């Protein structure tokens, strides 16, 4: 099988190598997934640049990729064939993929059956380009909105880092659930603003690293009820300052390059009565988010989620360069040719 290995920290051209590897065999509790497509994620960019992901070091020779979409190829001896029939469309994400063991940048990968979701709708008309964009993006967006921010209809949601794939998906999902959405971007061009509006943002702020609260309160006088912080540690204090009384900020950001918070001072940064939480799910299980419901919403057009740019496996260097530059306008998806 063809796969992409991490060699050494650095540029995409020096850090990533396309290789031929033996197709792995699933252990007793695993599934062999024939991968059709996979999405790119900021954590993989950190792995490539620094040889380290947020949850630990990434060894040389590791096949990167924290998610994958494809079909069930083979099941281990202890896995129910009726639950995971051969050829069934399935998705997987995180659980150590691409860090503790070889991940989704390949034509096949072995993962624990408990971390694989088989779609209920096996006759979906969605393309592999779309399906490949969904696993980690939807789980993170949903988890941030409803498990961490406790989003409800009527809430005023500020999405910091609105043009990220999670930011776009979160805005679309939040609007569908009756929230008012304000998204930030560093770009003032009409293409970017139209992208944000098409994905649910009613208000758009150009983020120039200055205090955002005056701009937020000009629209929402008491501030944002909920803030989704996708940029990183460098902008957390500013995001917390935008909260309304008893508001909640969910921190999940890597766009700024690091989740680390320099000189974190809770008493100075967190407003009285406000709340700070973080999203860091490590599994891909049915209880985490309603995958099948969201896939149906995308298929019937009620949830406007689609990939940004699509590459082939032999274009992995170009795909990573696009990710690093932030030029995708949504989730970057790579097709494996399987």
C-alpha atoms as a printed R data frame, in Angstrom:
    type eleno elety resid chain resno       x       y      z
1   ATOM     1    CA   UNK     A     1   0.000   0.000  0.000
2   ATOM     2    CA   UNK     A     2   1.018   3.617 -0.455
3   ATOM     3    CA   UNK     A     3   1.396   5.722  2.663
4   ATOM     4    CA   UNK     A     4   2.910   8.990  3.867
5   ATOM     5    CA   UNK     A     5   5.529   8.742  6.590
6   ATOM     6    CA   UNK     A     6   6.856  11.478  8.826
7   ATOM     7    CA   UNK     A     7  10.666  11.497  8.526
8   ATOM     8    CA   UNK     A     8  12.042  14.502 10.382
9   ATOM     9    CA   UNK     A     9  10.640  17.863 11.559
10  ATOM    10    CA   UNK     A    10  10.661  20.559  8.915
11  ATOM    11    CA   UNK     A    11   9.067  21.659  5.673
12  ATOM    12    CA   UNK     A    12   6.504  19.482  3.947
13  ATOM    13    CA   UNK     A    13   9.025  18.530  1.266
14  ATOM    14    CA   UNK     A    14  11.610  17.291  3.781
15  ATOM    15    CA   UNK     A    15   9.346  15.941  6.517
16  ATOM    16    CA   UNK     A    16   6.903  13.859  4.468
17  ATOM    17    CA   UNK     A    17   7.765  10.866  2.293
18  ATOM    18    CA   UNK     A    18   5.453   8.723  0.170
19  ATOM    19    CA   UNK     A    19   6.430   5.070  0.615
20  ATOM    20    CA   UNK     A    20   5.226   1.564 -0.208
21  ATOM    21    CA   UNK     A    21   4.434  -0.481  2.897
22  ATOM    22    CA   UNK     A    22   2.899  -3.913  3.492
23  ATOM    23    CA   UNK     A    23  -0.848  -3.790  4.046
24  ATOM    24    CA   UNK     A    24  -1.328  -4.221  7.820
25  ATOM    25    CA   UNK     A    25  -3.277  -7.115  9.345
26  ATOM    26    CA   UNK     A    26  -5.902  -6.334 11.988
27  ATOM    27    CA   UNK     A    27  -5.425  -7.652 15.504
28  ATOM    28    CA   UNK     A    28  -8.279  -9.487 17.212
29  ATOM    29    CA   UNK     A    29 -10.131  -6.319 18.272
30  ATOM    30    CA   UNK     A    30  -9.279  -4.227 15.223
31  ATOM    31    CA   UNK     A    31 -10.680  -3.360 11.822
32  ATOM    32    CA   UNK     A    32  -8.683  -2.967  8.628
33  ATOM    33    CA   UNK     A    33 -10.073   0.107  6.895
34  ATOM    34    CA   UNK     A    34  -9.566   0.612  3.171
35  ATOM    35    CA   UNK     A    35  -9.140   4.374  3.125
36  ATOM    36    CA   UNK     A    36 -10.821   6.370  0.396
37  ATOM    37    CA   UNK     A    37 -10.119   9.847  1.769
38  ATOM    38    CA   UNK     A    38  -8.721  11.637  4.792
39  ATOM    39    CA   UNK     A    39  -8.809  15.199  6.062
40  ATOM    40    CA   UNK     A    40  -5.828  17.278  7.145
41  ATOM    41    CA   UNK     A    41  -5.683  18.723 10.656
42  ATOM    42    CA   UNK     A    42  -3.665  21.354 12.489
43  ATOM    43    CA   UNK     A    43  -2.313  18.759 14.921
44  ATOM    44    CA   UNK     A    44  -0.698  16.993 11.953
45  ATOM    45    CA   UNK     A    45   0.932  20.255 10.930
46  ATOM    46    CA   UNK     A    46   2.453  20.503 14.416
47  ATOM    47    CA   UNK     A    47   3.606  16.886 14.131
48  ATOM    48    CA   UNK     A    48   5.307  17.674 10.837
49  ATOM    49    CA   UNK     A    49   6.896  20.915 11.997
50  ATOM    50    CA   UNK     A    50   8.054  19.864 15.462
51  ATOM    51    CA   UNK     A    51   7.855  16.077 15.667
52  ATOM    52    CA   UNK     A    52   5.325  16.431 18.433
53  ATOM    53    CA   UNK     A    53   1.539  16.460 18.660
54  ATOM    54    CA   UNK     A    54  -0.519  17.960 21.510
55  ATOM    55    CA   UNK     A    55  -0.737  14.526 23.175
56  ATOM    56    CA   UNK     A    56   2.852  13.391 22.710
57  ATOM    57    CA   UNK     A    57   5.931  12.894 20.498
58  ATOM    58    CA   UNK     A    58   5.685  11.536 16.960
59  ATOM    59    CA   UNK     A    59   8.459   9.083 16.027
60  ATOM    60    CA   UNK     A    60  10.259   9.095 12.706
61  ATOM    61    CA   UNK     A    61   8.649   6.638 10.303
62  ATOM    62    CA   UNK     A    62   5.153   7.147 11.682
63  ATOM    63    CA   UNK     A    63   2.315   7.303  9.152
64  ATOM    64    CA   UNK     A    64   0.555  10.539 10.089
65  ATOM    65    CA   UNK     A    65  -3.181  11.213 10.082
66  ATOM    66    CA   UNK     A    66  -5.669  11.468 12.946
67  ATOM    67    CA   UNK     A    67  -8.706  10.518 10.847
68  ATOM    68    CA   UNK     A    68  -9.776   8.421  7.880
69  ATOM    69    CA   UNK     A    69 -12.874   7.580  5.848
70  ATOM    70    CA   UNK     A    70 -13.347   4.492  3.730
71  ATOM    71    CA   UNK     A    71 -14.826   1.005  3.795
72  ATOM    72    CA   UNK     A    72 -14.384  -1.994  6.062
73  ATOM    73    CA   UNK     A    73 -11.902  -4.370  4.431
74  ATOM    74    CA   UNK     A    74 -11.305  -6.969  7.148
75  ATOM    75    CA   UNK     A    75 -12.238  -7.567 10.785
76  ATOM    76    CA   UNK     A    76 -10.246  -9.103 13.614
77  ATOM    77    CA   UNK     A    77 -11.227 -12.417 15.168
78  ATOM    78    CA   UNK     A    78 -13.118 -10.818 18.066
79  ATOM    79    CA   UNK     A    79 -14.963  -8.175 16.005
80  ATOM    80    CA   UNK     A    80 -18.622  -8.676 15.073
81  ATOM    81    CA   UNK     A    81 -18.852  -9.070 11.299
82  ATOM    82    CA   UNK     A    82 -22.547  -8.180 11.406
83  ATOM    83    CA   UNK     A    83 -21.731  -4.838 13.051
84  ATOM    84    CA   UNK     A    84 -18.822  -4.140 10.692
85  ATOM    85    CA   UNK     A    85 -19.655  -5.864  7.379
86  ATOM    86    CA   UNK     A    86 -17.048  -5.881  4.641
87  ATOM    87    CA   UNK     A    87 -17.527  -2.969  2.253
88  ATOM    88    CA   UNK     A    88 -19.497  -0.837  4.719
89  ATOM    89    CA   UNK     A    89 -18.761   2.899  4.657
90  ATOM    90    CA   UNK     A    90 -16.994   3.764  7.893
91  ATOM    91    CA   UNK     A    91 -15.091   6.565  9.599
92  ATOM    92    CA   UNK     A    92 -12.531   6.795 12.363
93  ATOM    93    CA   UNK     A    93 -10.629   9.553 14.136
94  ATOM    94    CA   UNK     A    94  -8.122  10.228 16.918
95  ATOM    95    CA   UNK     A    95  -7.650   7.542 19.581
96  ATOM    96    CA   UNK     A    96  -3.889   7.826 19.046
97  ATOM    97    CA   UNK     A    97  -3.982   7.648 15.240
98  ATOM    98    CA   UNK     A    98  -0.891   9.053 13.576
99  ATOM    99    CA   UNK     A    99   0.851   9.498 16.927
100 ATOM   100    CA   UNK     A   100   0.854   6.289 18.980
101 ATOM   101    CA   UNK     A   101   0.304   4.118 15.896
102 ATOM   102    CA   UNK     A   102   0.130   4.535 12.117
103 ATOM   103    CA   UNK     A   103  -2.740   6.746 11.009
104 ATOM   104    CA   UNK     A   104  -4.838   7.762  8.046
105 ATOM   105    CA   UNK     A   105  -2.277   9.093  5.534
106 ATOM   106    CA   UNK     A   106  -2.387   5.742  3.747
107 ATOM   107    CA   UNK     A   107  -4.495   3.435  1.629
108 ATOM   108    CA   UNK     A   108  -5.151   1.135  4.600
109 ATOM   109    CA   UNK     A   109  -4.983   1.412  8.369
110 ATOM   110    CA   UNK     A   110  -5.842  -0.772 11.355
111 ATOM   111    CA   UNK     A   111  -7.849   0.754 14.191
112 ATOM   112    CA   UNK     A   112  -9.739  -0.516 17.212
113 ATOM   113    CA   UNK     A   113 -13.309  -1.439 16.295
114 ATOM   114    CA   UNK     A   114 -14.549   0.630 19.239
115 ATOM   115    CA   UNK     A   115 -13.172   3.716 17.483
116 ATOM   116    CA   UNK     A   116 -14.877   3.069 14.128
117 ATOM   117    CA   UNK     A   117 -18.309   4.401 13.151
118 ATOM   118    CA   UNK     A   118 -20.205   2.605 10.367
119 ATOM   119    CA   UNK     A   119 -22.672   4.925  8.647
120 ATOM   120    CA   UNK     A   120 -26.311   3.910  9.015
121 ATOM   121    CA   UNK     A   121 -27.040   5.301  5.559
122 ATOM   122    CA   UNK     A   122 -24.927   3.056  3.342
123 ATOM   123    CA   UNK     A   123 -26.589   4.410  0.197
124 ATOM   124    CA   UNK     A   124 -25.432   7.978  0.790
125 ATOM   125    CA   UNK     A   125 -24.891  10.025 -2.350
126 ATOM   126    CA   UNK     A   126 -22.199  12.167 -0.747
127 ATOM   127    CA   UNK     A   127 -18.835  11.988 -2.502
128 ATOM   128    CA   UNK     A   128 -15.651  10.725 -0.868
129 ATOM   129    CA   UNK     A   129 -14.405  14.310 -1.005
130 ATOM   130    CA   UNK     A   130 -17.247  15.365  1.293
131 ATOM   131    CA   UNK     A   131 -17.260  12.253  3.483
132 ATOM   132    CA   UNK     A   132 -13.503  12.522  3.962
133 ATOM   133    CA   UNK     A   133 -13.899  16.012  5.412
134 ATOM   134    CA   UNK     A   134 -16.315  15.017  8.146
135 ATOM   135    CA   UNK     A   135 -15.051  12.806 11.010
136 ATOM   136    CA   UNK     A   136 -12.794  15.015 13.111
137 ATOM   137    CA   UNK     A   137 -14.348  18.283 11.921
138 ATOM   138    CA   UNK     A   138 -17.912  17.353 12.878
139 ATOM   139    CA   UNK     A   139 -16.946  15.677 16.142
140 ATOM   140    CA   UNK     A   140 -14.932  18.709 17.246
141 ATOM   141    CA   UNK     A   141 -17.517  21.275 16.157
142 ATOM   142    CA   UNK     A   142 -20.388  19.410 17.823
143 ATOM   143    CA   UNK     A   143 -18.405  18.622 20.949
144 ATOM   144    CA   UNK     A   144 -17.357  22.233 21.422
145 ATOM   145    CA   UNK     A   145 -20.854  23.600 20.848
146 ATOM   146    CA   UNK     A   146 -22.963  21.208 22.870
147 ATOM   147    CA   UNK     A   147 -20.714  19.311 25.272
148 ATOM   148    CA   UNK     A   148 -18.593  22.302 26.296
149 ATOM   149    CA   UNK     A   149 -20.499  25.489 25.467
150 ATOM   150    CA   UNK     A   150 -23.969  24.046 26.203
151 ATOM   151    CA   UNK     A   151 -25.261  25.959 23.174
152 ATOM   152    CA   UNK     A   152 -28.989  26.638 22.984
153 ATOM   153    CA   UNK     A   153 -31.336  28.524 20.685
154 ATOM   154    CA   UNK     A   154 -31.015  32.275 21.095
155 ATOM   155    CA   UNK     A   155 -27.395  32.188 22.249
156 ATOM   156    CA   UNK     A   156 -24.952  34.702 20.800
157 ATOM   157    CA   UNK     A   157 -21.893  32.740 19.624
158 ATOM   158    CA   UNK     A   158 -18.523  34.276 18.752
159 ATOM   159    CA   UNK     A   159 -16.326  31.985 16.629
160 ATOM   160    CA   UNK     A   160 -12.702  33.073 16.915
161 ATOM   161    CA   UNK     A   161 -10.952  31.649 13.846
162 ATOM   162    CA   UNK     A   162 -14.045  31.517 11.683
163 ATOM   163    CA   UNK     A   163 -12.452  30.372  8.419
164 ATOM   164    CA   UNK     A   164 -11.017  27.176  9.897
165 ATOM   165    CA   UNK     A   165 -12.833  23.979  8.964
166 ATOM   166    CA   UNK     A   166 -14.124  23.584 12.523
167 ATOM   167    CA   UNK     A   167 -15.075  27.263 12.656
168 ATOM   168    CA   UNK     A   168 -17.115  26.994  9.466
169 ATOM   169    CA   UNK     A   169 -18.805  23.769 10.569
170 ATOM   170    CA   UNK     A   170 -19.533  25.131 14.048
171 ATOM   171    CA   UNK     A   171 -21.102  28.287 12.618
172 ATOM   172    CA   UNK     A   172 -23.324  26.266 10.295
173 ATOM   173    CA   UNK     A   173 -24.424  23.877 13.048
174 ATOM   174    CA   UNK     A   174 -25.001  26.700 15.535
175 ATOM   175    CA   UNK     A   175 -27.157  28.663 13.108
176 ATOM   176    CA   UNK     A   176 -29.202  25.548 12.361
177 ATOM   177    CA   UNK     A   177 -29.846  25.237 16.107
178 ATOM   178    CA   UNK     A   178 -31.079  28.805 16.457
179 ATOM   179    CA   UNK     A   179 -27.984  30.657 17.659
180 ATOM   180    CA   UNK     A   180 -26.787  34.027 16.373
181 ATOM   181    CA   UNK     A   181 -23.243  33.725 15.007
182 ATOM   182    CA   UNK     A   182 -20.383  36.209 14.770
183 ATOM   183    CA   UNK     A   183 -17.144  34.969 13.174
184 ATOM   184    CA   UNK     A   184 -13.675  36.482 13.018
185 ATOM   185    CA   UNK     A   185 -11.161  36.407 10.191
186 ATOM   186    CA   UNK     A   186  -7.865  38.108  9.443
187 ATOM   187    CA   UNK     A   187  -8.922  38.791  5.870
188 ATOM   188    CA   UNK     A   188 -11.107  41.644  4.664
189 ATOM   189    CA   UNK     A   189 -11.771  40.384  1.115
190 ATOM   190    CA   UNK     A   190 -15.273  39.668 -0.143
191 ATOM   191    CA   UNK     A   191 -14.516  36.014 -0.948
192 ATOM   192    CA   UNK     A   192 -13.684  35.277  2.682
193 ATOM   193    CA   UNK     A   193 -16.665  37.219  3.989
194 ATOM   194    CA   UNK     A   194 -19.025  35.441  1.586
195 ATOM   195    CA   UNK     A   195 -17.615  32.087  2.720
196 ATOM   196    CA   UNK     A   196 -18.360  32.957  6.341
197 ATOM   197    CA   UNK     A   197 -21.870  34.186  5.543
198 ATOM   198    CA   UNK     A   198 -22.637  31.101  3.471
199 ATOM   199    CA   UNK     A   199 -21.716  28.974  6.477
200 ATOM   200    CA   UNK     A   200 -23.924  30.735  9.002
201 ATOM   201    CA   UNK     A   201 -22.145  33.876 10.217
202 ATOM   202    CA   UNK     A   202 -24.475  36.857 10.523
203 ATOM   203    CA   UNK     A   203 -21.731  39.217 11.683
204 ATOM   204    CA   UNK     A   204 -18.072  39.250 10.606
205 ATOM   205    CA   UNK     A   205 -15.172  40.909 12.408
206 ATOM   206    CA   UNK     A   206 -11.701  41.406 10.958
207 ATOM   207    CA   UNK     A   207  -9.278  40.249 13.657
208 ATOM   208    CA   UNK     A   208  -6.263  42.563 13.823
209 ATOM   209    CA   UNK     A   209  -4.927  41.268 17.168
210 ATOM   210    CA   UNK     A   210  -6.461  44.228 18.989
211 ATOM   211    CA   UNK     A   211  -9.113  44.212 21.697
212 ATOM   212    CA   UNK     A   212 -12.222  42.698 20.096
213 ATOM   213    CA   UNK     A   213 -14.670  43.523 22.869
214 ATOM   214    CA   UNK     A   214 -15.628  47.012 21.570
215 ATOM   215    CA   UNK     A   215 -16.509  45.552 18.164
216 ATOM   216    CA   UNK     A   216 -18.431  42.663 19.742
217 ATOM   217    CA   UNK     A   217 -20.406  44.875 22.136
218 ATOM   218    CA   UNK     A   218 -21.237  47.283 19.308
219 ATOM   219    CA   UNK     A   219 -23.415  44.441 17.988
220 ATOM   220    CA   UNK     A   220 -24.207  42.585 21.220
221 ATOM   221    CA   UNK     A   221 -24.091  45.163 24.062
222 ATOM   222    CA   UNK     A   222 -23.521  42.648 26.860
223 ATOM   223    CA   UNK     A   223 -21.035  40.549 24.883
224 ATOM   224    CA   UNK     A   224 -21.116  36.993 23.534
225 ATOM   225    CA   UNK     A   225 -22.898  34.289 25.508
226 ATOM   226    CA   UNK     A   226 -20.532  31.677 24.123
227 ATOM   227    CA   UNK     A   227 -17.058  31.963 22.567
228 ATOM   228    CA   UNK     A   228 -15.380  29.226 20.533
229 ATOM   229    CA   UNK     A   229 -11.627  29.910 20.667
230 ATOM   230    CA   UNK     A   230  -9.922  28.249 17.690
231 ATOM   231    CA   UNK     A   231  -6.847  30.454 17.302
232 ATOM   232    CA   UNK     A   232  -4.809  29.405 20.329
233 ATOM   233    CA   UNK     A   233  -3.179  30.615 23.490
234 ATOM   234    CA   UNK     A   234  -2.185  33.963 22.011
235 ATOM   235    CA   UNK     A   235  -5.792  35.147 21.669
236 ATOM   236    CA   UNK     A   236  -7.449  33.499 24.668
237 ATOM   237    CA   UNK     A   237  -7.355  36.561 26.937
238 ATOM   238    CA   UNK     A   238  -8.989  38.672 24.231
239 ATOM   239    CA   UNK     A   239 -11.678  36.039 23.670
240 ATOM   240    CA   UNK     A   240 -12.462  35.800 27.381
241 ATOM   241    CA   UNK     A   241 -12.894  39.577 27.489
242 ATOM   242    CA   UNK     A   242 -15.682  39.285 24.898
243 ATOM   243    CA   UNK     A   243 -17.892  37.153 27.149
244 ATOM   244    CA   UNK     A   244 -21.236  38.286 28.476
245 ATOM   245    CA   UNK     A   245 -21.945  37.762 32.194
246 ATOM   246    CA   UNK     A   246 -22.061  34.013 32.952
247 ATOM   247    CA   UNK     A   247 -20.733  33.307 29.458
248 ATOM   248    CA   UNK     A   248 -18.625  30.289 28.505
249 ATOM   249    CA   UNK     A   249 -15.445  30.144 26.426
250 ATOM   250    CA   UNK     A   250 -14.350  26.826 24.908
251 ATOM   251    CA   UNK     A   251 -10.646  26.585 24.099
252 ATOM   252    CA   UNK     A   252  -9.643  24.182 21.327
253 ATOM   253    CA   UNK     A   253  -7.327  26.326 19.209
254 ATOM   254    CA   UNK     A   254  -4.248  25.369 17.241
255 ATOM   255    CA   UNK     A   255  -4.506  27.785 14.313
256 ATOM   256    CA   UNK     A   256  -2.066  30.203 15.913
257 ATOM   257    CA   UNK     A   257   0.563  27.468 16.068
258 ATOM   258    CA   UNK     A   258   0.417  26.488 19.731
259 ATOM   259    CA   UNK     A   259  -2.203  25.797 22.389
260 ATOM   260    CA   UNK     A   260   0.204  27.057 25.052
261 ATOM   261    CA   UNK     A   261  -0.858  30.122 27.023
262 ATOM   262    CA   UNK     A   262   1.982  32.459 27.963
263 ATOM   263    CA   UNK     A   263   1.755  34.010 31.442
264 ATOM   264    CA   UNK     A   264  -1.708  32.607 32.096
265 ATOM   265    CA   UNK     A   265  -3.331  34.507 34.952
266 ATOM   266    CA   UNK     A   266  -6.848  33.212 35.721
267 ATOM   267    CA   UNK     A   267  -7.720  36.075 38.077
268 ATOM   268    CA   UNK     A   268  -6.770  38.659 35.479
269 ATOM   269    CA   UNK     A   269  -8.084  36.878 32.385
270 ATOM   270    CA   UNK     A   270 -11.342  35.161 33.361
271 ATOM   271    CA   UNK     A   271 -14.183  37.615 34.075
272 ATOM   272    CA   UNK     A   272 -16.063  37.090 37.318
273 ATOM   273    CA   UNK     A   273 -18.923  34.670 36.755
274 ATOM   274    CA   UNK     A   274 -17.612  33.543 33.352
275 ATOM   275    CA   UNK     A   275 -16.384  30.051 32.559
276 ATOM   276    CA   UNK     A   276 -13.434  28.600 30.652
277 ATOM   277    CA   UNK     A   277 -13.440  25.032 29.366
278 ATOM   278    CA   UNK     A   278 -11.580  23.026 26.719
279 ATOM   279    CA   UNK     A   279 -12.422  20.321 24.215
280 ATOM   280    CA   UNK     A   280  -9.943  17.437 24.025
281 ATOM   281    CA   UNK     A   281 -11.878  14.280 23.139
282 ATOM   282    CA   UNK     A   282  -9.708  11.180 22.677
283 ATOM   283    CA   UNK     A   283 -12.291   8.742 21.256
284 ATOM   284    CA   UNK     A   284 -14.612   8.526 18.245
285 ATOM   285    CA   UNK     A   285 -17.695   6.905 19.720
286 ATOM   286    CA   UNK     A   286 -21.413   7.158 19.051
287 ATOM   287    CA   UNK     A   287 -22.048   8.946 22.345
288 ATOM   288    CA   UNK     A   288 -19.752  11.823 21.326
289 ATOM   289    CA   UNK     A   289 -21.885  13.314 18.550
290 ATOM   290    CA   UNK     A   290 -24.767  12.403 16.165
291 ATOM   291    CA   UNK     A   291 -22.724  11.521 13.068
292 ATOM   292    CA   UNK     A   292 -25.563   9.963 11.083
293 ATOM   293    CA   UNK     A   293 -27.933  12.848 11.757
294 ATOM   294    CA   UNK     A   294 -25.332  15.372 10.625
295 ATOM   295    CA   UNK     A   295 -24.486  13.371  7.496
296 ATOM   296    CA   UNK     A   296 -28.187  13.351  6.604
297 ATOM   297    CA   UNK     A   297 -28.412  17.113  7.176
298 ATOM   298    CA   UNK     A   298 -25.463  17.627  4.825
299 ATOM   299    CA   UNK     A   299 -26.966  15.325  2.215
300 ATOM   300    CA   UNK     A   300 -30.349  17.071  2.198
301 ATOM   301    CA   UNK     A   301 -28.683  20.490  2.027
302 ATOM   302    CA   UNK     A   302 -29.865  21.809  5.386
303 ATOM   303    CA   UNK     A   303 -26.306  21.887  6.736
304 ATOM   304    CA   UNK     A   304 -23.888  23.661  4.331
305 ATOM   305    CA   UNK     A   305 -20.713  21.686  5.007
306 ATOM   306    CA   UNK     A   306 -18.288  20.925  2.190
307 ATOM   307    CA   UNK     A   307 -14.522  20.558  1.732
308 ATOM   308    CA   UNK     A   308 -12.264  23.488  0.967
309 ATOM   309    CA   UNK     A   309  -9.622  22.001 -1.338
310 ATOM   310    CA   UNK     A   310  -9.066  18.439 -2.537
311 ATOM   311    CA   UNK     A   311  -5.719  16.794 -3.333
312 ATOM   312    CA   UNK     A   312  -4.491  13.358 -4.387
313 ATOM   313    CA   UNK     A   313  -2.187  11.270 -2.188
314 ATOM   314    CA   UNK     A   314   0.814  12.052 -4.390
315 ATOM   315    CA   UNK     A   315   0.128  15.751 -3.735
316 ATOM   316    CA   UNK     A   316   0.534  15.475  0.042
317 ATOM   317    CA   UNK     A   317   3.358  18.039  0.081
318 ATOM   318    CA   UNK     A   318   1.204  20.590 -1.747
319 ATOM   319    CA   UNK     A   319  -1.725  19.774  0.548
320 ATOM   320    CA   UNK     A   320   0.380  20.403  3.661
321 ATOM   321    CA   UNK     A   321   1.743  23.633  2.238
322 ATOM   322    CA   UNK     A   322  -1.839  24.767  1.646
323 ATOM   323    CA   UNK     A   323  -2.719  23.838  5.237
324 ATOM   324    CA   UNK     A   324   0.250  25.772  6.588
325 ATOM   325    CA   UNK     A   325  -0.642  28.885  4.585
326 ATOM   326    CA   UNK     A   326  -4.311  28.735  5.598
327 ATOM   327    CA   UNK     A   327  -5.466  29.033  2.007
328 ATOM   328    CA   UNK     A   328  -8.038  26.246  1.811
329 ATOM   329    CA   UNK     A   329 -11.311  28.000  2.652
330 ATOM   330    CA   UNK     A   330 -12.438  24.935  4.581
331 ATOM   331    CA   UNK     A   331 -11.320  21.384  5.239
332 ATOM   332    CA   UNK     A   332  -8.495  20.013  3.104
333 ATOM   333    CA   UNK     A   333  -9.230  16.484  1.889
334 ATOM   334    CA   UNK     A   334  -6.819  14.006  0.312
335 ATOM   335    CA   UNK     A   335  -8.036  11.143 -1.893
336 ATOM   336    CA   UNK     A   336  -6.027   7.921 -1.752
337 ATOM   337    CA   UNK     A   337  -6.943   6.514 -5.169
338 ATOM   338    CA   UNK     A   338  -8.502   3.369 -3.672
